[in-house]
Structure formats: structure tokens, C-alpha cells
PDB file of C-alpha atoms in Angstrom:
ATOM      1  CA  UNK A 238      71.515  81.837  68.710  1.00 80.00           C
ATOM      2  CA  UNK A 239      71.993  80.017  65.223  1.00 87.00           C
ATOM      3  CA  UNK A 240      69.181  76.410  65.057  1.00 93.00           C
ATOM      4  CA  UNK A 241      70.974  73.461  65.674  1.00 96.00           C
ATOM      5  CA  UNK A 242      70.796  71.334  62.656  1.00 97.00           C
ATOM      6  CA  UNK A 243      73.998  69.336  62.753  1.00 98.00           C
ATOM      7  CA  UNK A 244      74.776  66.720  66.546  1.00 98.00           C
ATOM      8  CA  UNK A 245      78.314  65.259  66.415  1.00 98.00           C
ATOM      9  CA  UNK A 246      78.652  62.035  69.234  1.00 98.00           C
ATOM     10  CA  UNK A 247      81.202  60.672  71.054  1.00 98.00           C
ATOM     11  CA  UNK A 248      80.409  57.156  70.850  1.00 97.00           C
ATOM     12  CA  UNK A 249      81.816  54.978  73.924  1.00 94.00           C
ATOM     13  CA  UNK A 250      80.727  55.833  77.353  1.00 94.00           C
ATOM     14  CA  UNK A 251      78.033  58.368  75.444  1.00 97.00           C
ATOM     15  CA  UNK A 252      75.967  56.254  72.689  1.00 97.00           C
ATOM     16  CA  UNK A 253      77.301  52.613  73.759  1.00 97.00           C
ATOM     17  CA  UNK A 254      78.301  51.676  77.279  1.00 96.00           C
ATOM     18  CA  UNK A 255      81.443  50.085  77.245  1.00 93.00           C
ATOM     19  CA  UNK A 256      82.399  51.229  80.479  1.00 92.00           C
ATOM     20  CA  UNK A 257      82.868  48.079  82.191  1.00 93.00           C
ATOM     21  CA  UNK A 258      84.564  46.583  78.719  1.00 94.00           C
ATOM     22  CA  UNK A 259      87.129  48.897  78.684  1.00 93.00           C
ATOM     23  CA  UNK A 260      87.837  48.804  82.414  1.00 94.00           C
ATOM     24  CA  UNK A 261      88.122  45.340  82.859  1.00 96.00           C
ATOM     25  CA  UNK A 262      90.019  45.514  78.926  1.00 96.00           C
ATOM     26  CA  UNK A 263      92.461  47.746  80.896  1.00 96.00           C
ATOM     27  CA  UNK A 264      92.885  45.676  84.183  1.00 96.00           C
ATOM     28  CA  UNK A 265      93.171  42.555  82.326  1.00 97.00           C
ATOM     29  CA  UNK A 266      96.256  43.617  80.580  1.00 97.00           C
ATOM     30  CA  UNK A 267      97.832  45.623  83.397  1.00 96.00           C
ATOM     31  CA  UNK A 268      97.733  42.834  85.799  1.00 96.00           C
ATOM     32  CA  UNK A 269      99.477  40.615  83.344  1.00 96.00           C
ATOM     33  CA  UNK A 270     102.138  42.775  83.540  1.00 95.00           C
ATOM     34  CA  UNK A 271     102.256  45.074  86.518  1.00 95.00           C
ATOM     35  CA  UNK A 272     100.748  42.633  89.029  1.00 95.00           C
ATOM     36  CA  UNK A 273      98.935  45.111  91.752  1.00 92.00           C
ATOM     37  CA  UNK A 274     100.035  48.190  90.543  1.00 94.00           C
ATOM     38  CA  UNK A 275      96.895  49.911  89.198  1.00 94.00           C
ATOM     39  CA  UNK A 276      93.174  49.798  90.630  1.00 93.00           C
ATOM     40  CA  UNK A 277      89.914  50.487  89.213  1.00 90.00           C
ATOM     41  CA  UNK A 278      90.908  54.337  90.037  1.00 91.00           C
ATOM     42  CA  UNK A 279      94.152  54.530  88.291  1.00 92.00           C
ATOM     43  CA  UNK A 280      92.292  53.101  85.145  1.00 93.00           C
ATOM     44  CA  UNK A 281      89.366  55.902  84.738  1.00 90.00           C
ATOM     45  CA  UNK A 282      91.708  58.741  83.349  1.00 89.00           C
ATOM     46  CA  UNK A 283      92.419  55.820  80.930  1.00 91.00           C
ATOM     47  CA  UNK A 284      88.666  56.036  79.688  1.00 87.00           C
ATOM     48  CA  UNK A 285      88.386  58.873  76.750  1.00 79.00           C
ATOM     49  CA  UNK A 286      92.286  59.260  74.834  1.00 84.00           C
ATOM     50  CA  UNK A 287      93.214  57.196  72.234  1.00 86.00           C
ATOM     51  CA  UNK A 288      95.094  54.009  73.349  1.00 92.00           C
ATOM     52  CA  UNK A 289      98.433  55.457  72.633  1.00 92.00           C
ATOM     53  CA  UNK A 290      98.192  58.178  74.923  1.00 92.00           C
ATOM     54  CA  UNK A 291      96.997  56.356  77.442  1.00 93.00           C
ATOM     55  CA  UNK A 292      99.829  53.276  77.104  1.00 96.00           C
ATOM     56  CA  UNK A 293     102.449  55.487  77.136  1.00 95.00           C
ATOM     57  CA  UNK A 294     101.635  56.906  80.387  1.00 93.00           C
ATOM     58  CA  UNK A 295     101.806  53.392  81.513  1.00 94.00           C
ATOM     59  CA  UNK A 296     105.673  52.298  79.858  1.00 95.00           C
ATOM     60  CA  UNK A 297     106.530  54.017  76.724  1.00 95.00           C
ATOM     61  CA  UNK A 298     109.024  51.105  76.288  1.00 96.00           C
ATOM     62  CA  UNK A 299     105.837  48.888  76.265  1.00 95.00           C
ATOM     63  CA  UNK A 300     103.517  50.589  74.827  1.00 96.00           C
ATOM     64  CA  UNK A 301     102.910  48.596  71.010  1.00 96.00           C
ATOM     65  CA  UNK A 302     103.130  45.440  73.237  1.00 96.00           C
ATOM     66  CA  UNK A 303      99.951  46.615  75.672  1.00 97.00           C
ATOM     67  CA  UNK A 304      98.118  48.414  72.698  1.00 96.00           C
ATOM     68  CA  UNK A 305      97.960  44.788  70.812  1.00 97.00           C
ATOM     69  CA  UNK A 306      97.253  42.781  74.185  1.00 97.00           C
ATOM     70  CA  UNK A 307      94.516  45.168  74.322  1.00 96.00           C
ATOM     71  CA  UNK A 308      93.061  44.951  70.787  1.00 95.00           C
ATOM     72  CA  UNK A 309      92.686  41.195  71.392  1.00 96.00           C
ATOM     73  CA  UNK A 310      91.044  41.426  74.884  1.00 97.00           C
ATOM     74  CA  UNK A 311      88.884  43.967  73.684  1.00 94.00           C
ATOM     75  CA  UNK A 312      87.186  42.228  70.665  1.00 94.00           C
ATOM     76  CA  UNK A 313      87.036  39.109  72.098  1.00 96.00           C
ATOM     77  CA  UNK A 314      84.781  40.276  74.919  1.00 97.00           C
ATOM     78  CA  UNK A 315      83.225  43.531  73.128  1.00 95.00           C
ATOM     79  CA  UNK A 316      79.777  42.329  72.550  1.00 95.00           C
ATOM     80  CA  UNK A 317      79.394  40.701  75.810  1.00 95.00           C
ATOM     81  CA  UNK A 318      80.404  43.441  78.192  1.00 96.00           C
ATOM     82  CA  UNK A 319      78.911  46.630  75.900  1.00 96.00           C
ATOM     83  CA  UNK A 320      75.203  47.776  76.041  1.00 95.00           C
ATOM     84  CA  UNK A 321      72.786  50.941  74.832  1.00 96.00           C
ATOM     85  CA  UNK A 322      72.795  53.711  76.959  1.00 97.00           C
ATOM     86  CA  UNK A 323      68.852  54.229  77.600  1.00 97.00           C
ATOM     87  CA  UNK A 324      66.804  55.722  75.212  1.00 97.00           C
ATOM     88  CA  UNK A 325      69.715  55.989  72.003  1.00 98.00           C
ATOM     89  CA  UNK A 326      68.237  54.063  69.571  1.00 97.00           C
ATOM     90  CA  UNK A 327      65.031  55.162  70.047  1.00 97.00           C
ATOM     91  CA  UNK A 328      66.298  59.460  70.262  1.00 98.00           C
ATOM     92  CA  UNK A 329      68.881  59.107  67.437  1.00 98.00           C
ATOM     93  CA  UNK A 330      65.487  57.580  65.158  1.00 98.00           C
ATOM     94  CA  UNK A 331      63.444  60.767  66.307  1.00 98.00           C
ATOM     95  CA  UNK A 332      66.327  63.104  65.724  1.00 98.00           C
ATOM     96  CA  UNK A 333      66.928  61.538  62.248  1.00 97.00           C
ATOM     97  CA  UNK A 334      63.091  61.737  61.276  1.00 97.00           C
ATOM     98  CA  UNK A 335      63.345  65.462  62.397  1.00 96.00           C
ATOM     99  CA  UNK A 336      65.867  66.217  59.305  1.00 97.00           C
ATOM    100  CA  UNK A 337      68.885  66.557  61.509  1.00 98.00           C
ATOM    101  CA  UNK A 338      72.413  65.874  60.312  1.00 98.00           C
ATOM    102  CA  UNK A 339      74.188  63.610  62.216  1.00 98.00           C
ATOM    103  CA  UNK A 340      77.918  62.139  62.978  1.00 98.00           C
ATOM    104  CA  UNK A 341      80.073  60.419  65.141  1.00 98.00           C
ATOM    105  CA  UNK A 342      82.898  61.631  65.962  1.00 98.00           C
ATOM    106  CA  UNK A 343      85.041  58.860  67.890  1.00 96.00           C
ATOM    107  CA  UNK A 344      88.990  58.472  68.775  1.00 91.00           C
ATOM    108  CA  UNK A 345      87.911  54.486  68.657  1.00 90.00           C
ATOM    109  CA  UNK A 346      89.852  52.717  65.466  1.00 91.00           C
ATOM    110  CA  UNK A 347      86.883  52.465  62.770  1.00 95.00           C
ATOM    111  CA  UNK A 348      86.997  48.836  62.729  1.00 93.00           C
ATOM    112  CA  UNK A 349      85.958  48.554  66.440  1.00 91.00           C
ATOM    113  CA  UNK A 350      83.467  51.903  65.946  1.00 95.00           C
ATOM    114  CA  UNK A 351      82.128  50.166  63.094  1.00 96.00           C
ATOM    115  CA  UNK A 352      81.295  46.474  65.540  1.00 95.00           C
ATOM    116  CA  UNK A 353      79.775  48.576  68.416  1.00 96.00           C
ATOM    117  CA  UNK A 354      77.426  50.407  65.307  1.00 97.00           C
ATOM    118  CA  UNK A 355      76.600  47.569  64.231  1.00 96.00           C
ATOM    119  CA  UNK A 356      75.835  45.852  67.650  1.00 96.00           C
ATOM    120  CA  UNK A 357      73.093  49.272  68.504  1.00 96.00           C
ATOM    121  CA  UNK A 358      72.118  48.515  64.859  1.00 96.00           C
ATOM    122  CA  UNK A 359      72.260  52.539  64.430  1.00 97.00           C
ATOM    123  CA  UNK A 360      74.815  52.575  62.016  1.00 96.00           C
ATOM    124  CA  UNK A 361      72.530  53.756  59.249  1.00 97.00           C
ATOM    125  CA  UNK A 362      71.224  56.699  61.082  1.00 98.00           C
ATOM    126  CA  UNK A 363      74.412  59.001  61.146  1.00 98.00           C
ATOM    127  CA  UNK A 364      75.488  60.834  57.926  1.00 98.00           C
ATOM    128  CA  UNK A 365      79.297  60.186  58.417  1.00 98.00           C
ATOM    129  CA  UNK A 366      81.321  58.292  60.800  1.00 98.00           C
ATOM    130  CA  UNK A 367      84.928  59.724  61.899  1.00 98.00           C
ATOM    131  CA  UNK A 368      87.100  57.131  63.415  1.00 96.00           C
ATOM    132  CA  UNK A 369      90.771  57.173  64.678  1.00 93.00           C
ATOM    133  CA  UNK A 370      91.822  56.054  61.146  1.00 95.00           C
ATOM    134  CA  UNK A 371      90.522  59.151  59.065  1.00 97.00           C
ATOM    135  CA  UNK A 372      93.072  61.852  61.456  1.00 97.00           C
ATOM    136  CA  UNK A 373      96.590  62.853  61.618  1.00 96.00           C
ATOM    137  CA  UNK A 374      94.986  64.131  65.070  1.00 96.00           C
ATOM    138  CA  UNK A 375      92.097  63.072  67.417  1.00 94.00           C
ATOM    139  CA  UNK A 376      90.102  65.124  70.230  1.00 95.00           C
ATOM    140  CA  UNK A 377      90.530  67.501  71.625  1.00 95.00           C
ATOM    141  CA  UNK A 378      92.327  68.660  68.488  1.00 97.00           C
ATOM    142  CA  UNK A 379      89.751  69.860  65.882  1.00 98.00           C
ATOM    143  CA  UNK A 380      90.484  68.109  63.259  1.00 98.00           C
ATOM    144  CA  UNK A 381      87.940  65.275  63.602  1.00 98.00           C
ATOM    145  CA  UNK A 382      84.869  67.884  64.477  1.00 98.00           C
ATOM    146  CA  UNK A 383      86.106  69.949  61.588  1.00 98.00           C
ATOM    147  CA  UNK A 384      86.416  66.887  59.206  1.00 98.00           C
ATOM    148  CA  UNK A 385      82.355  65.874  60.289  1.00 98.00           C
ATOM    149  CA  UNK A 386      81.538  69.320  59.711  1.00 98.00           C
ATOM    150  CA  UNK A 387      83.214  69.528  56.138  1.00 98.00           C
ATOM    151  CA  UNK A 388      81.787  66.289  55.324  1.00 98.00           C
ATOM    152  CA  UNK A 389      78.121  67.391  56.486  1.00 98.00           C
ATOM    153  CA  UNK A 390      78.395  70.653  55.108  1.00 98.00           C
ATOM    154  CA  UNK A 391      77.724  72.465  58.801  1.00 98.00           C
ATOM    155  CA  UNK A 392      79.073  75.192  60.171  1.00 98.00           C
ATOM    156  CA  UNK A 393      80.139  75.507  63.612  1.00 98.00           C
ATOM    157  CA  UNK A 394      77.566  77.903  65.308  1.00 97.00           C
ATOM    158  CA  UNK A 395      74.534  74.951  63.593  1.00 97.00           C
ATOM    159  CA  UNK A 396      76.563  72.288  65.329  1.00 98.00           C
ATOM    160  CA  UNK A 397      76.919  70.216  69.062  1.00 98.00           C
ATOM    161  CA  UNK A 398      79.571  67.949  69.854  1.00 98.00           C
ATOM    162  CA  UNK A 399      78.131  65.575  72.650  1.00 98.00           C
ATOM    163  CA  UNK A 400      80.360  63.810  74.857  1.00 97.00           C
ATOM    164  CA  UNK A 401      81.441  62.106  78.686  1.00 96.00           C
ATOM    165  CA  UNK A 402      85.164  63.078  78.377  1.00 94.00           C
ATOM    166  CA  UNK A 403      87.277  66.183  78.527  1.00 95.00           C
ATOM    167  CA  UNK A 404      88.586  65.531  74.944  1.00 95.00           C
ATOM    168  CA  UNK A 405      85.094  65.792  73.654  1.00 97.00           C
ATOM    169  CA  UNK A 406      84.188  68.832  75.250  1.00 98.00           C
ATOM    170  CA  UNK A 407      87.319  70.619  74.689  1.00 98.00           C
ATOM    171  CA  UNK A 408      87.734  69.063  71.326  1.00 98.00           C
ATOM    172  CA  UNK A 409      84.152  71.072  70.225  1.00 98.00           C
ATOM    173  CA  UNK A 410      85.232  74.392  72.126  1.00 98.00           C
ATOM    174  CA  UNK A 411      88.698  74.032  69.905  1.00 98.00           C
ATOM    175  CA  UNK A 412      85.750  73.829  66.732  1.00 98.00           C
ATOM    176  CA  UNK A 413      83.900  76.489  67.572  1.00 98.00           C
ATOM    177  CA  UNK A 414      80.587  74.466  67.937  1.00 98.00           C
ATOM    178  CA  UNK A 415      78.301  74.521  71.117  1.00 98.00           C
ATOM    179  CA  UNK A 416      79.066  71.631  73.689  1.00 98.00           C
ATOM    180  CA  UNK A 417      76.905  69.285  75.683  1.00 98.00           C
ATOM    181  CA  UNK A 418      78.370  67.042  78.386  1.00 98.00           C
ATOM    182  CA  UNK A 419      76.434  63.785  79.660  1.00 98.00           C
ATOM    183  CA  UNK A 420      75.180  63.388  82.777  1.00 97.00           C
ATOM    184  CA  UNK A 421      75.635  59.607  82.957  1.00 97.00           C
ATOM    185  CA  UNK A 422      79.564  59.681  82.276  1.00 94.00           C
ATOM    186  CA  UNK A 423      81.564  57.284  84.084  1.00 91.00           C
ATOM    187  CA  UNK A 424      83.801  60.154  85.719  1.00 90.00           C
ATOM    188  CA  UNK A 425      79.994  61.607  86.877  1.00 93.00           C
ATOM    189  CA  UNK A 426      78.082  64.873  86.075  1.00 97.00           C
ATOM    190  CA  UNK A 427      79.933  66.844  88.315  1.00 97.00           C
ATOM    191  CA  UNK A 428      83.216  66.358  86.359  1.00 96.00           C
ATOM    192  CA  UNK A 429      81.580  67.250  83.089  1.00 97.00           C
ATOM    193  CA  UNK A 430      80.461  70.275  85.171  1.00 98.00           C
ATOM    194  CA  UNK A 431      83.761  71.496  85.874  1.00 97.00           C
ATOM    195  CA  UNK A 432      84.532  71.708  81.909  1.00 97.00           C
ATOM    196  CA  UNK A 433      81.872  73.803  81.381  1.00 98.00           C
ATOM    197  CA  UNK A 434      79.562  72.325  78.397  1.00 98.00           C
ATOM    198  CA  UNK A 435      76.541  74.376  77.089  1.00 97.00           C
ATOM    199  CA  UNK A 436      74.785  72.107  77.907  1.00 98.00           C
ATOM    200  CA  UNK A 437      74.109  69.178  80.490  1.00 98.00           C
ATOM    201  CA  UNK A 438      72.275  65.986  79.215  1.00 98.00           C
ATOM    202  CA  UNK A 439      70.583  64.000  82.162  1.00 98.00           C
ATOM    203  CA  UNK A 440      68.930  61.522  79.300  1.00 98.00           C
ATOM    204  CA  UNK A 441      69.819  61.611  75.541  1.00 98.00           C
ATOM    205  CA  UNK A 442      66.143  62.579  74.819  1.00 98.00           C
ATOM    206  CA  UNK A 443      67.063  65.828  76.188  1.00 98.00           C
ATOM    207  CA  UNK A 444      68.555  66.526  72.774  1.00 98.00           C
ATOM    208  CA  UNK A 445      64.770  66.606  71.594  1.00 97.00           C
ATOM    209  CA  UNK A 446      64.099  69.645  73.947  1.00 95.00           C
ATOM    210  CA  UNK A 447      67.076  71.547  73.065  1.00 95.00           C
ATOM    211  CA  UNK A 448      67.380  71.022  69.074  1.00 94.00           C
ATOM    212  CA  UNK A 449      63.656  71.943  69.340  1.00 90.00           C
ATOM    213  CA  UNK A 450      64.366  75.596  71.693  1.00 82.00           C
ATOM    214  CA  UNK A 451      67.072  76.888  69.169  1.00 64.00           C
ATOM    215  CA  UNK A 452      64.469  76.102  66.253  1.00 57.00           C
ATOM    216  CA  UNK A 453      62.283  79.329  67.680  1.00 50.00           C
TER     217      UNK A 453
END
């Protein structure tokens, strides 16, 4: 098994909880204009596709409209609902002292990627940044894994791509680089399961442990 030099993140719901910003972000704007008609429930498979995607599920006749209502909600409440996931800043520094390579790789728009980077105050740390903006086509098309990769000089067997969604997982298996799922996705650990990562992360310093096995 190659060493793993090169970790590719997901960013919300892996390296920044926005969880709670994005679900009340999505309830906000559907009860403005479908009054009762979705829960909490309806809103998770929401959590993970670009907005598009997800708004056209909702009313393709509608779906600019709910994409800008959104885009306003969102930033105007982004630093007050988001938080670290425990233990990132503090891994991602360790990781980075260790020599490896490091990206995120994010179907967020860039300017919004860019605020929550700058809220962890991590934004230094990562070698290139991959936002909605720099793709024809986000995860779980390759594109944006294969982009990082080009841009870090990586291969595929070196690399992870580290998520809480389905696109991230199958986004990396479409790469060719190893996968690892995280335990404290909103959709829970037995969902990431069922997509069959090679790996589980129950903390993010598990990375340590594992970049540190494929170095033997």
C-alpha cells in the first residue's frame, strides 16, 4: 500500500460544523415559501450537493429565487451558527508540520469556503483550496479531486479524500484515491458505513494514526 502523503477535505459538516447553519439556512427559506411542507428530515438529504441540485428538487421553476434567498440567510448568520469540529485546528497543524500536502476540496462557492477558513483561521495550512467556482463539475464527479491532485502534484494511490457525505466518498472512489468517511456526520456513522470508505474516522486525530501506518 503506497504512504499517504497527500489528505483532500470536505469542508462543511467535516472541518467546520455548519450543520445547524445550513439546516435552519434551509428551513428558513422553505417555510417562507412552502409553509409546513418540509421538516428537519426532509432537509438532511439537502446537506452535501451543491445548492442547485438540491433547489431543484424542491421547484425547478423556483430554484434561482431560493438559491439567492439562501445566499443571504446564509452569510448573514454564518459565523454565529458555525463552529470547529474538535480537535481540527490543532490535527491539520500536526499534519502540516509532518510534511503532508494538503487541500480542500469543497462544492461550497469559494467566497463562502474562503469566510468559514478564515473563521477556523486554518486557511494557511492547506496547499490549495477547490471551491464550486474552479469546476464545470463538483463531487462526486472527479474533477475537483483530480484538479487538487494536479495542483499538488499527487497521485491517486498517495492520496485520501475525507468526507460526511456520499458525494465525497464516491467523488474519491470516481479518483481513484483511498476514502475515509467521518464518524461524526450529521446523517451518522452508520450511513457513512453503508458507502463503504477505507477508512472510518471517530476523531480527526485519527488521521495521525493512519498517515503514520502507511509510512511503514
Amino acid at each position: 500500500m503506497a504512504k499517504i502523503t497527500t489528505l483532500l477535505f470536505d469542508f462543511d459538516g467535516t472541518l467546520l460544523d455548519t450543520n445547524e447553519l445550513i439546516i435552519q439556512t434551509f428551513q428558513t427559506v422553505l417555510d417562507d415559501h412552502y409553509p409546513g411542507k418540509f421538516t428537519r428530515a426532509h432537509i438532511l438529504p439537502f446537506l452535501g450537493p451543491p445548492l442547485i441540485e438540491s433547489f431543484t428538487r424542491v421547484d425547478p421553476a423556483k430554484t434561482d429565487e431560493l438559491i439567492q434567498a439562501y445566499r443571504s440567510w446564509n452569510l448573514a448568520n454564518h459565523d454565529r451558527l458555525s463552529k470547529e469540529f474538535d480537535g481540527v485546528n490543532e490535527t491539520l497543524k500536526e499534519l502540516k508540520k509532518r510534511g503532508m500536502k494538503m487541500a480542500v476540496v469543497s462544492t461550497k462557492r469559494n467566497n463562502m469556503l474562503w469566510k468559514g477558513l478564515d473563521l477556523l483561521a486554518i486557511g494557511e495550512l492547506f496547499d490549495t483550496v477547490i471551491g464550486l467556482d474552479d469546476v464545470t463539475a463538483p463531487k462526486p464527479d472527479p474533477e475537483p479531486i483530480l484538479l487538487a491532485l494536479e495542483r499538488l502534484g499527487s497521485t491517486p494511490e498517495e492520496s485520501i479524500m475525507i468526507g460526511d457525505n456520499s458525494h465525497d466518498i464516491l467523488g474519491g472512489k470516481n479518483a481513484g484515491v483511498r476514502t475515509a468517511g467521518v464518524a461524526w456526520s450529521i446523517k451518522g456513522e452508520a450511513f457513512m458505513r453503508e458507502l463503504e470508505p477505507d477508512y472510518i474516522l471517530h476523531h480527526i486525530s485519527d488521521l495521525l494514526r493512519i498517515t503514520t501506518e502507511t509510512d511503514r
